[in-house]
Short mmCIF file of C-alpha atoms in Angstrom, two decimals:
data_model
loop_
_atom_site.label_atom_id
_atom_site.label_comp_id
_atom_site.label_asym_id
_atom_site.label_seq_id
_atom_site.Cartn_x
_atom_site.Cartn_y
_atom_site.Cartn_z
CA UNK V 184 53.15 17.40 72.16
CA UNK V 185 49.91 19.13 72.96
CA UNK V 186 50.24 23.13 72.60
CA UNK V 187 48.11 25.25 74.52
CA UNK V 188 45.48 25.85 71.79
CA UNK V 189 44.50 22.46 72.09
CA UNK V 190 43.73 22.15 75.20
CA UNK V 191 41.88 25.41 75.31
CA UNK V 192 40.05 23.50 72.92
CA UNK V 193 39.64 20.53 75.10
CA UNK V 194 38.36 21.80 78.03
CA UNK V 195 35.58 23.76 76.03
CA UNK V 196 34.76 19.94 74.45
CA UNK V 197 34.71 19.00 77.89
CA UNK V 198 32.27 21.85 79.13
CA UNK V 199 29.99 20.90 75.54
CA UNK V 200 27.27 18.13 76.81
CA UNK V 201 27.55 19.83 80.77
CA UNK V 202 23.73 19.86 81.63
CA UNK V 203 22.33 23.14 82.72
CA UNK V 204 20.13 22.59 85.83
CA UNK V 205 16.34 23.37 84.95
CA UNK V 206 16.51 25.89 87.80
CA UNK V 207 18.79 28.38 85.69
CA UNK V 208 16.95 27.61 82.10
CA UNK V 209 15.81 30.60 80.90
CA UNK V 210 12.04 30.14 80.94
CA UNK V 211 12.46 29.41 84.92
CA UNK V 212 14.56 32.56 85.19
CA UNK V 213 11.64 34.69 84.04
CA UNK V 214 8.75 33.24 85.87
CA UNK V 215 11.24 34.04 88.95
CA UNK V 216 11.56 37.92 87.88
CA UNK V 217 8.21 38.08 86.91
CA UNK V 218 6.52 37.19 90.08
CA UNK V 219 8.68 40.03 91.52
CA UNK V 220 6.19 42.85 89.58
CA UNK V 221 2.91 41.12 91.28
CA UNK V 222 4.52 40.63 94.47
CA UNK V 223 4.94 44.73 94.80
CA UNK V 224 1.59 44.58 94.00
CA UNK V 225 0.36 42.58 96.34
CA UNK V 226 2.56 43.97 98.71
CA UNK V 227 0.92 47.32 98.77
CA UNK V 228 -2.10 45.67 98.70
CA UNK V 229 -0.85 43.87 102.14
CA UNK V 230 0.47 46.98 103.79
CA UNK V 231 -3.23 48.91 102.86
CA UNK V 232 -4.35 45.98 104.56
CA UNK V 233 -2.07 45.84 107.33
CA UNK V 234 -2.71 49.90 107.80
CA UNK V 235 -6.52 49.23 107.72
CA UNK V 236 -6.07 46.62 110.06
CA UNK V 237 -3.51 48.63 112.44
CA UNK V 238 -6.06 51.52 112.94
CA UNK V 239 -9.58 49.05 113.56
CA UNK V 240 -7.10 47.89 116.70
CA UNK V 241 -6.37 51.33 117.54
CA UNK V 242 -10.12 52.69 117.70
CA UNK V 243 -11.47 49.19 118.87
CA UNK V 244 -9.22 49.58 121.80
CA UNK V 245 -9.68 53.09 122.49
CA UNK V 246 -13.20 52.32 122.55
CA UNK V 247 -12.95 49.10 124.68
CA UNK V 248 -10.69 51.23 126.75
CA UNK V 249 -13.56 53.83 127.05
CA UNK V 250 -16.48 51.32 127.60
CA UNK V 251 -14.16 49.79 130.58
CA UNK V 252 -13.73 53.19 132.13
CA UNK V 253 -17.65 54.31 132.36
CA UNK V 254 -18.50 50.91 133.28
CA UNK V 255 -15.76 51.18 136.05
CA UNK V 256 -16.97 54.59 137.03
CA UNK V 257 -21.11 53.18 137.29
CA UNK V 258 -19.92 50.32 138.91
CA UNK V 259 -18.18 52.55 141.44
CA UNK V 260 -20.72 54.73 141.88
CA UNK V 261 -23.10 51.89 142.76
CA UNK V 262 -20.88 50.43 145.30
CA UNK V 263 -19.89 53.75 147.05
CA UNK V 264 -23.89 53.35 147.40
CA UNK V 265 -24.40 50.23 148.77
CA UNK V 266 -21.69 50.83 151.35
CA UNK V 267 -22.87 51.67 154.39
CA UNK V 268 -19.52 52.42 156.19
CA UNK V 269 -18.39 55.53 155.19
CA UNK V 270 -14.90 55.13 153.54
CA UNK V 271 -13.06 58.03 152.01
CA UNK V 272 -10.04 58.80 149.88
CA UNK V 273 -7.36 61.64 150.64
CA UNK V 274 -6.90 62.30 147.59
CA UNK V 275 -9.86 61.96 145.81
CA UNK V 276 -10.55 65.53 145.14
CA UNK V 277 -7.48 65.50 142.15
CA UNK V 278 -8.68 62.18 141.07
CA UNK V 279 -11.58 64.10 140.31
CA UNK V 280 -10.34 66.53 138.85
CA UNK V 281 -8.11 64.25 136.44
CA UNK V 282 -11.62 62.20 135.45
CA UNK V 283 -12.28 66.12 134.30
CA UNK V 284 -9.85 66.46 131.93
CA UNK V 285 -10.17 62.95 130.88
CA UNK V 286 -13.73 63.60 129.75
CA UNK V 287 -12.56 67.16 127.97
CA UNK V 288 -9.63 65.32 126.15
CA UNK V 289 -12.54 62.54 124.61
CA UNK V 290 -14.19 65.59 123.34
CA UNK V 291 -11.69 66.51 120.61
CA UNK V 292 -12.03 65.78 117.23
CA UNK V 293 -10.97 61.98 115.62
CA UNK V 294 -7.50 63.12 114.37
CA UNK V 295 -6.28 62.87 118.10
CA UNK V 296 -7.49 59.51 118.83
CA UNK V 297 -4.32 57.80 119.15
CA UNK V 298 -3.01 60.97 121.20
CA UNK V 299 -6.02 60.73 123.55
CA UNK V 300 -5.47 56.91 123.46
CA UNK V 301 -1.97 57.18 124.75
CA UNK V 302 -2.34 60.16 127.16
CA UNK V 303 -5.76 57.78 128.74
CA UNK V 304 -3.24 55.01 128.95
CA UNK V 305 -1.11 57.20 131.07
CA UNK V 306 -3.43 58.55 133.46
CA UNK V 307 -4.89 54.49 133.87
CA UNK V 308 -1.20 54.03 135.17
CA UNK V 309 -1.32 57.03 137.17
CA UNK V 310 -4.92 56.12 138.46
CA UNK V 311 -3.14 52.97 139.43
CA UNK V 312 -0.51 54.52 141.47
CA UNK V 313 -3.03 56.97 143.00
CA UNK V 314 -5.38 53.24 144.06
CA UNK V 315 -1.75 52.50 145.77
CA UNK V 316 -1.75 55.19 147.43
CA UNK V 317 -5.36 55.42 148.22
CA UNK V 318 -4.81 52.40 149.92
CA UNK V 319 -1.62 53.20 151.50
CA UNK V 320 -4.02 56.89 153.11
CA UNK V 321 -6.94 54.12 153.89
CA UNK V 322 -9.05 55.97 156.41
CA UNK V 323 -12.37 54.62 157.95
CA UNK V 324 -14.49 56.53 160.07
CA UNK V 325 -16.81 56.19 162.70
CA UNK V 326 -19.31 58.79 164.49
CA UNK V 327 -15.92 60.47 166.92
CA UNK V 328 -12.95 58.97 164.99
CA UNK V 329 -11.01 58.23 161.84
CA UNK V 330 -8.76 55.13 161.32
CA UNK V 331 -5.78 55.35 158.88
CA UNK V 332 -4.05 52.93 157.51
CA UNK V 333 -0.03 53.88 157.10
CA UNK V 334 2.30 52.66 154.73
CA UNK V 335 0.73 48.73 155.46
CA UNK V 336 2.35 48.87 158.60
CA UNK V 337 0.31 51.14 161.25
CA UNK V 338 -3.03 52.30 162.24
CA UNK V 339 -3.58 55.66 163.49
CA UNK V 340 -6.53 56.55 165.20
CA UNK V 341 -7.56 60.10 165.78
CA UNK V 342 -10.48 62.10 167.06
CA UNK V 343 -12.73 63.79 164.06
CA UNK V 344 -13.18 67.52 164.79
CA UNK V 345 -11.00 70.64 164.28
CA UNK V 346 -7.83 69.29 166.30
CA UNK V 347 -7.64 65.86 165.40
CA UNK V 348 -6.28 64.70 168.47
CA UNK V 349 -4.14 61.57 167.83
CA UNK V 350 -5.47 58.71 170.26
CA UNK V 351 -2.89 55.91 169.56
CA UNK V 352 -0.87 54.46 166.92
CA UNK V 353 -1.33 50.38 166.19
CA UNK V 354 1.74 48.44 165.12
CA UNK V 355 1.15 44.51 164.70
CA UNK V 356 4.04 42.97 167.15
CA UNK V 357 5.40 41.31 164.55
CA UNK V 358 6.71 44.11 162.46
CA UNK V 359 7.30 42.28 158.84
CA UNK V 360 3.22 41.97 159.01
CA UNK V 361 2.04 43.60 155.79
CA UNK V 362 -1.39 45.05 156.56
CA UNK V 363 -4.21 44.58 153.77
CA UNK V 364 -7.38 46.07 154.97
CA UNK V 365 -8.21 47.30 158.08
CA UNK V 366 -12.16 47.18 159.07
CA UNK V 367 -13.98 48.67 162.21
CA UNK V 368 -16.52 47.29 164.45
CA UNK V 369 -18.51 48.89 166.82
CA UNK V 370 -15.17 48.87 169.81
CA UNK V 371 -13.28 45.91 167.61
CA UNK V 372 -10.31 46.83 164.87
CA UNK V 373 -9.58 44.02 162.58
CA UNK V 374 -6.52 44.31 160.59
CA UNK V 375 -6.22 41.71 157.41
CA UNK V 376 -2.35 41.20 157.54
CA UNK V 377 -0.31 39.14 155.23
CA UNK V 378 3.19 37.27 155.21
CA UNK V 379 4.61 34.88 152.55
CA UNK V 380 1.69 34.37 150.80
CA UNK V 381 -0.47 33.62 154.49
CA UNK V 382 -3.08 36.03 155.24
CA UNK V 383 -4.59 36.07 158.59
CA UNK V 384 -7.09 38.98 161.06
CA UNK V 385 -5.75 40.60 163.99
CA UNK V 386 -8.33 41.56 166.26
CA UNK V 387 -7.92 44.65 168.59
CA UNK V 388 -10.38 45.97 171.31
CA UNK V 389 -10.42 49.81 170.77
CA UNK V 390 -13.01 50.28 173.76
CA UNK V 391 -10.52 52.67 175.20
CA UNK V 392 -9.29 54.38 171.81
CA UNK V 393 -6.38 55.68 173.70
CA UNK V 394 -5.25 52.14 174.78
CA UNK V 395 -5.94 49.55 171.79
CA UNK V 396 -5.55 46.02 173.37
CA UNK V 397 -4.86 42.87 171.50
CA UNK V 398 -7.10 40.36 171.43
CA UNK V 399 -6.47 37.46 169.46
CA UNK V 400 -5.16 36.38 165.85
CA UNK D 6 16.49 40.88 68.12
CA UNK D 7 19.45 43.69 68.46
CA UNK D 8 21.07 43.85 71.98
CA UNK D 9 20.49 47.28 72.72
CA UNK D 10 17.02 47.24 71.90
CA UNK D 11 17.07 44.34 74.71
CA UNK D 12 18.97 45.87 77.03
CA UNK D 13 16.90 49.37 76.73
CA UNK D 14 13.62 47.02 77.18
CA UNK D 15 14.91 45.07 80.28
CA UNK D 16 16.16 48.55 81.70
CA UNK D 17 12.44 49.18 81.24
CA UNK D 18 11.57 46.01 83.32
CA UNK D 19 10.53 43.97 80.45
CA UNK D 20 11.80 40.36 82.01
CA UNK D 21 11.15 38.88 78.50
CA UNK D 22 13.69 40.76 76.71
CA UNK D 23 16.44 40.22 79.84
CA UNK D 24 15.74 36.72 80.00
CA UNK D 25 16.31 36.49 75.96
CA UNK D 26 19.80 38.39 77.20
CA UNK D 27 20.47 35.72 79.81
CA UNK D 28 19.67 33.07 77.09
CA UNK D 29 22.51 33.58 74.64
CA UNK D 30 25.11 33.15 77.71
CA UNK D 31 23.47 30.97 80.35
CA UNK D 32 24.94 27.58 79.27
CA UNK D 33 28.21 30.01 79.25
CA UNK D 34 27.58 31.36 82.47
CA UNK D 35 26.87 27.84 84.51
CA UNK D 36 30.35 26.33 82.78
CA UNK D 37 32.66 28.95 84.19
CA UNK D 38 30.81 28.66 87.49
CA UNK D 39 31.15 25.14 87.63
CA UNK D 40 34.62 24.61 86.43
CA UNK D 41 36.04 27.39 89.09
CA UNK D 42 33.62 26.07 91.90
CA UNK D 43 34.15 22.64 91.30
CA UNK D 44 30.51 22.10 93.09
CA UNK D 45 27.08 22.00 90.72
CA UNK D 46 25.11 22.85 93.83
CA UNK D 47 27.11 26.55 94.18
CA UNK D 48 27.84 27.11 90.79
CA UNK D 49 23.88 27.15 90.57
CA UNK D 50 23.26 29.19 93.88
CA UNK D 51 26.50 31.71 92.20
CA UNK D 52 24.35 31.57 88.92
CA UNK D 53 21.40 32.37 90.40
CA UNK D 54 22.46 34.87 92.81
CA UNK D 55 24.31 36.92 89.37
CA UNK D 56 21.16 36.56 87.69
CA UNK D 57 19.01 37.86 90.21
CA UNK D 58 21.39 40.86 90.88
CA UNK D 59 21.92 41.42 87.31
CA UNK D 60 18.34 42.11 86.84
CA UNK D 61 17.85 44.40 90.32
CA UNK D 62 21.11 46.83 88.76
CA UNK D 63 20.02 46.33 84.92
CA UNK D 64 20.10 49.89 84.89
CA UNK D 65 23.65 50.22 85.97
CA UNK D 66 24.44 48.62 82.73
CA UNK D 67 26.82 51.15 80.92
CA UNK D 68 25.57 52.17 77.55
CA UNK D 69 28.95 50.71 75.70
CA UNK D 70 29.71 47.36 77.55
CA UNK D 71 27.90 44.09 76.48
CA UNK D 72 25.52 42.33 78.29
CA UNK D 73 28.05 39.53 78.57
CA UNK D 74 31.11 40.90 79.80
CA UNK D 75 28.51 43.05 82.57
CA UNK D 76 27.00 40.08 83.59
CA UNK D 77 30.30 37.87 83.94
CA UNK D 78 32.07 40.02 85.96
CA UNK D 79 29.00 39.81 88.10
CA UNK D 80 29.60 36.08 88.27
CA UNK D 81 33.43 36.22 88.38
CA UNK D 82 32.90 38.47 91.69
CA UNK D 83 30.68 35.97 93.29
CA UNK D 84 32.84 32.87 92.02
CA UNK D 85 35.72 34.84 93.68
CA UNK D 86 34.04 35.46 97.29
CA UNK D 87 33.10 31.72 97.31
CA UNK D 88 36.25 31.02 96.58
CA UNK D 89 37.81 32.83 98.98
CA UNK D 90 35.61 31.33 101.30
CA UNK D 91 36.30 27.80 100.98
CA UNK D 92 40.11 29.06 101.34
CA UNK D 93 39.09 30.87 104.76
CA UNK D 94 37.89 27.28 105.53
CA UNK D 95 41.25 26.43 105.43
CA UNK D 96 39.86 23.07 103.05
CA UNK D 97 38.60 23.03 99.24
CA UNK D 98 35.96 20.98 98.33
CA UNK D 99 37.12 18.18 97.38
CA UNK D 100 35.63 17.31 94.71
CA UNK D 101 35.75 16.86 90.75
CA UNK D 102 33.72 17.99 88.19
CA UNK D 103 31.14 15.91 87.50
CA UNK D 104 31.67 12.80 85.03
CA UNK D 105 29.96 13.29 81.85
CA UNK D 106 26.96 11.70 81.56
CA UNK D 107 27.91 9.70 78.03
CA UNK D 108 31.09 7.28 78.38
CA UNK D 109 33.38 10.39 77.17
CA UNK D 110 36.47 9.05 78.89
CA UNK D 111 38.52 12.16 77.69
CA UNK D 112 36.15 15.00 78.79
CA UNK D 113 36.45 13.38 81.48
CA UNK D 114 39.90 13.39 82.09
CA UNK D 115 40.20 16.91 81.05
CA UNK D 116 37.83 17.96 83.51
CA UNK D 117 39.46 16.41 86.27
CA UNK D 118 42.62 17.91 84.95
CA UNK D 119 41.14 21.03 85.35
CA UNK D 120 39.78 20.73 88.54
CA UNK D 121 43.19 19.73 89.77
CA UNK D 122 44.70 23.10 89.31
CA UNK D 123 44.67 25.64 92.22
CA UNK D 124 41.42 27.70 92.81
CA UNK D 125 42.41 31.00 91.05
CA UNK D 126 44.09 29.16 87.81
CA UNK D 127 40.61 27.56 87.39
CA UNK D 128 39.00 31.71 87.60
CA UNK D 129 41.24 32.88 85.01
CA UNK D 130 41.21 30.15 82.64
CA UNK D 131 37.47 30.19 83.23
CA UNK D 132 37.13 33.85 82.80
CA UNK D 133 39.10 33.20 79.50
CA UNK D 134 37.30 30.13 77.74
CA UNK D 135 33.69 30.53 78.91
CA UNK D 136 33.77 34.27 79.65
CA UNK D 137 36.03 35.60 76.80
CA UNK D 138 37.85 37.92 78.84
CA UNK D 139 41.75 38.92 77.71
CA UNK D 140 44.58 38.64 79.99
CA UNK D 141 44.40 42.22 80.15
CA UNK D 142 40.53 42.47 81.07
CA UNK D 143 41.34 39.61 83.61
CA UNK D 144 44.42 41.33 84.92
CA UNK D 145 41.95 44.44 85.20
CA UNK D 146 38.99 42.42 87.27
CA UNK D 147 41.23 40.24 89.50
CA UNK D 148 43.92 43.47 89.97
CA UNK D 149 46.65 41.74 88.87
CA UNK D 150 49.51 42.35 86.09
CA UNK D 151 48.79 41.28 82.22
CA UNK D 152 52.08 39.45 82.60
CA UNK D 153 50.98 37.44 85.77
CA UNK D 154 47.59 36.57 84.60
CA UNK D 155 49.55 35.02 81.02
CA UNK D 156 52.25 33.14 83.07
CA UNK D 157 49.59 31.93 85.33
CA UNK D 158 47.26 30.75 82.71
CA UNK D 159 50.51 29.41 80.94
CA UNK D 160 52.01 27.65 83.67
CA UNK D 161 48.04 26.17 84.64
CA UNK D 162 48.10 24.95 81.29
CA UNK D 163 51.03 23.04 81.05
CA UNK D 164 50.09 21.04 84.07
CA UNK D 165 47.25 20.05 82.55
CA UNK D 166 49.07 19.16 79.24
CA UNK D 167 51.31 16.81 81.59
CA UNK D 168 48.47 15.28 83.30
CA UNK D 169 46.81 14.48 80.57
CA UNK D 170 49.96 12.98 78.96
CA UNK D 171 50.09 10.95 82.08
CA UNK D 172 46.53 9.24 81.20
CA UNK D 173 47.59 8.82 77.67
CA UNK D 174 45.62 11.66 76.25
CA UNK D 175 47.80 13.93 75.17
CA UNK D 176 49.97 12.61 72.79
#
């Protein structure tokens, strides 16, 4: 009868010639913890790397950014030249003033790059909005009257002068017409509308700026 | 070279001296995982895994416990959450250890013996043979009474005895 001793002893015979996989030799184990020291190493050397890389984006895009604005601001000086109708802005004036500040905030010191980069990002979006709404206060003028483009939807026309005398208001008949772009010439009004995607001109005789007629599509 | 002076150089992140540490008991260590896993490929990922953390908390080693017992109950813990997992699995692997690679019929009857006997039998006679735990230290680790851990071991035992009397090798 086998007593417990014995087959202690038997299963620790059993476990004798049980081959060690090469993964877990010791010689394998160390190369694994020793890689472990030069990876930190070359860790930090990756994240100075990283960090070095991180802040060439920042200033090469704060730059780009910059380089886009003046170019954007000569070519818009050179096309408010070469226009020969006179088209306005409402609210130019503050957009001014804005391109003011702008041009104070580039004059601090390098520390507040990234600050200046953010805050310029912010007044792009605003200057976006403000286009919108540029757009949305449209107003051409002629020698005795201004045109003004509302909300996309109407055209008012008014007398220039102290009283601004409202002549008429233009609605396209169809009323989900989204208007683009409104142009003047000589007694013709040409609105660029838009719907799904189709963009076509309505023309309207304005001989008689009191009574627009309809012409034609 | 004197364990201390080992452990007090691995604290210091010399990998030489811990992997002289893990060479006295690494044959030692892969034999307990194995017999209480049943499966070579997770008693090497278990192994492994133990080493690896053993080395990231060297320095949690306490000044009067050997590098053995520390790094066992490492192992023990892991052996115990795979275990547990295979029982949430509601199936054990079924499998036996593997067949020795020499025509050692008995070995290999004992080890199939072995890995007949229920999942936390295997632990603490593991934990005893390969790990050189008492039933108290066992009882300790695995929260259980010295009295259980004995029966259990005891009881896990004498099925073995019978099975092996069953193949003709214990007689």
């Amino acid at each position: 009868m086998m007593d417990e001793k014995d087959i202690l002893k038997q299963i620790m015979d059993s476990a004798e010639d049980i081959e060690v996989p090469e993964s877990l030799r010791p010689e394998n184990i160390e190369k694994r913890l020793k890689p472990n020291t030069i990876s930190f190493q070359k860790r930090a050397v990756r994240y100075t790397e990283m960090a070095a890389a991180l802040l060439c984006v920042t200033v090469g895009g704060y730059a780009v950014s910059r380089n886009m604005k003046s170019s954007a601001k000569i070519s818009e000086q050179l096309n408010m030249n070469s226009i020969e109708t006179e088209v306005c802005y409402a609210e130019e004036p503050m957009n001014m003033e804005r391109e003011d500040k702008l041009t104070a905030k580039n004059a601090y010191n390098s520390n507040e790059e990234y600050d200046e980069c953010v805050e310029e990002a912010m007044y792009e979006e605003e200057e976006k909005e403000e286009n919108e709404e540029y757009e949305e206060n449209m107003i051409l003028e002629d020698a005795d009257y201004q045109y003004e483009l509302l909300s996309h939807r109407q055209v008012k026309i008014k007398e220039k002068g102290e009283e601004q005398t409202i002549c008429a208001i233009i609605e396209p008949e169809d009323p989900s017409l989204y208007i683009e772009e409104i142009r003047v010439d000589g007694d013709r009004l040409q609105m660029l509308v838009s719907e799904d995607e189709k963009n076509s001109i309505l023309v309207y005789d304005i001989s008689n700026r009191n009574e627009p007629l309809y012409l034609k599509e | 070279m004197d364990e201390k002076l080992l452990i007090h150089q691995a604290v210091k992140g010399d990998t030489h001296a811990f992997s002289e540490l893990y060479g006295t008991i690494y044959k030692d260590l892969y034999r307990f995982a194995l017999y209480t896993l049943k499966n070579p490929q997770d008693a090497e990922d278990c192994v492994s895994d133990t080493v690896m953390d053993a080395w990231a908390q060297i320095r949690s080693l306490r000044k009067e416990e050997s590098f053995r017992a520390w790094i066992f109950r490492i192992l023990s813990n892991k052996c115990r959450q795979r275990l547990k997992a295979y029982l949430s699995k509601t199936e054990e692997l079924d499998e036996q250890l593997p067949a020795p690679t020499s025509d050692q019929d008995k070995d290999m009857d004992v080890r199939i013996a072995f890995s007949q006997l229920e999942p936390e039998d295997r632990l603490i006679l593991s934990m005893n043979l390969f790990g050189g735990y008492t039933s108290s230290e066992i009882g300790k680790i695995l929260k259980m009474n010295d009295n259980t851990v004995r029966s259990r071991q005891k009881r896990a035992l004498a099925r073995m005895a019978e099975y092996l009397r069953g193949t003709g090798r214990g007689r």
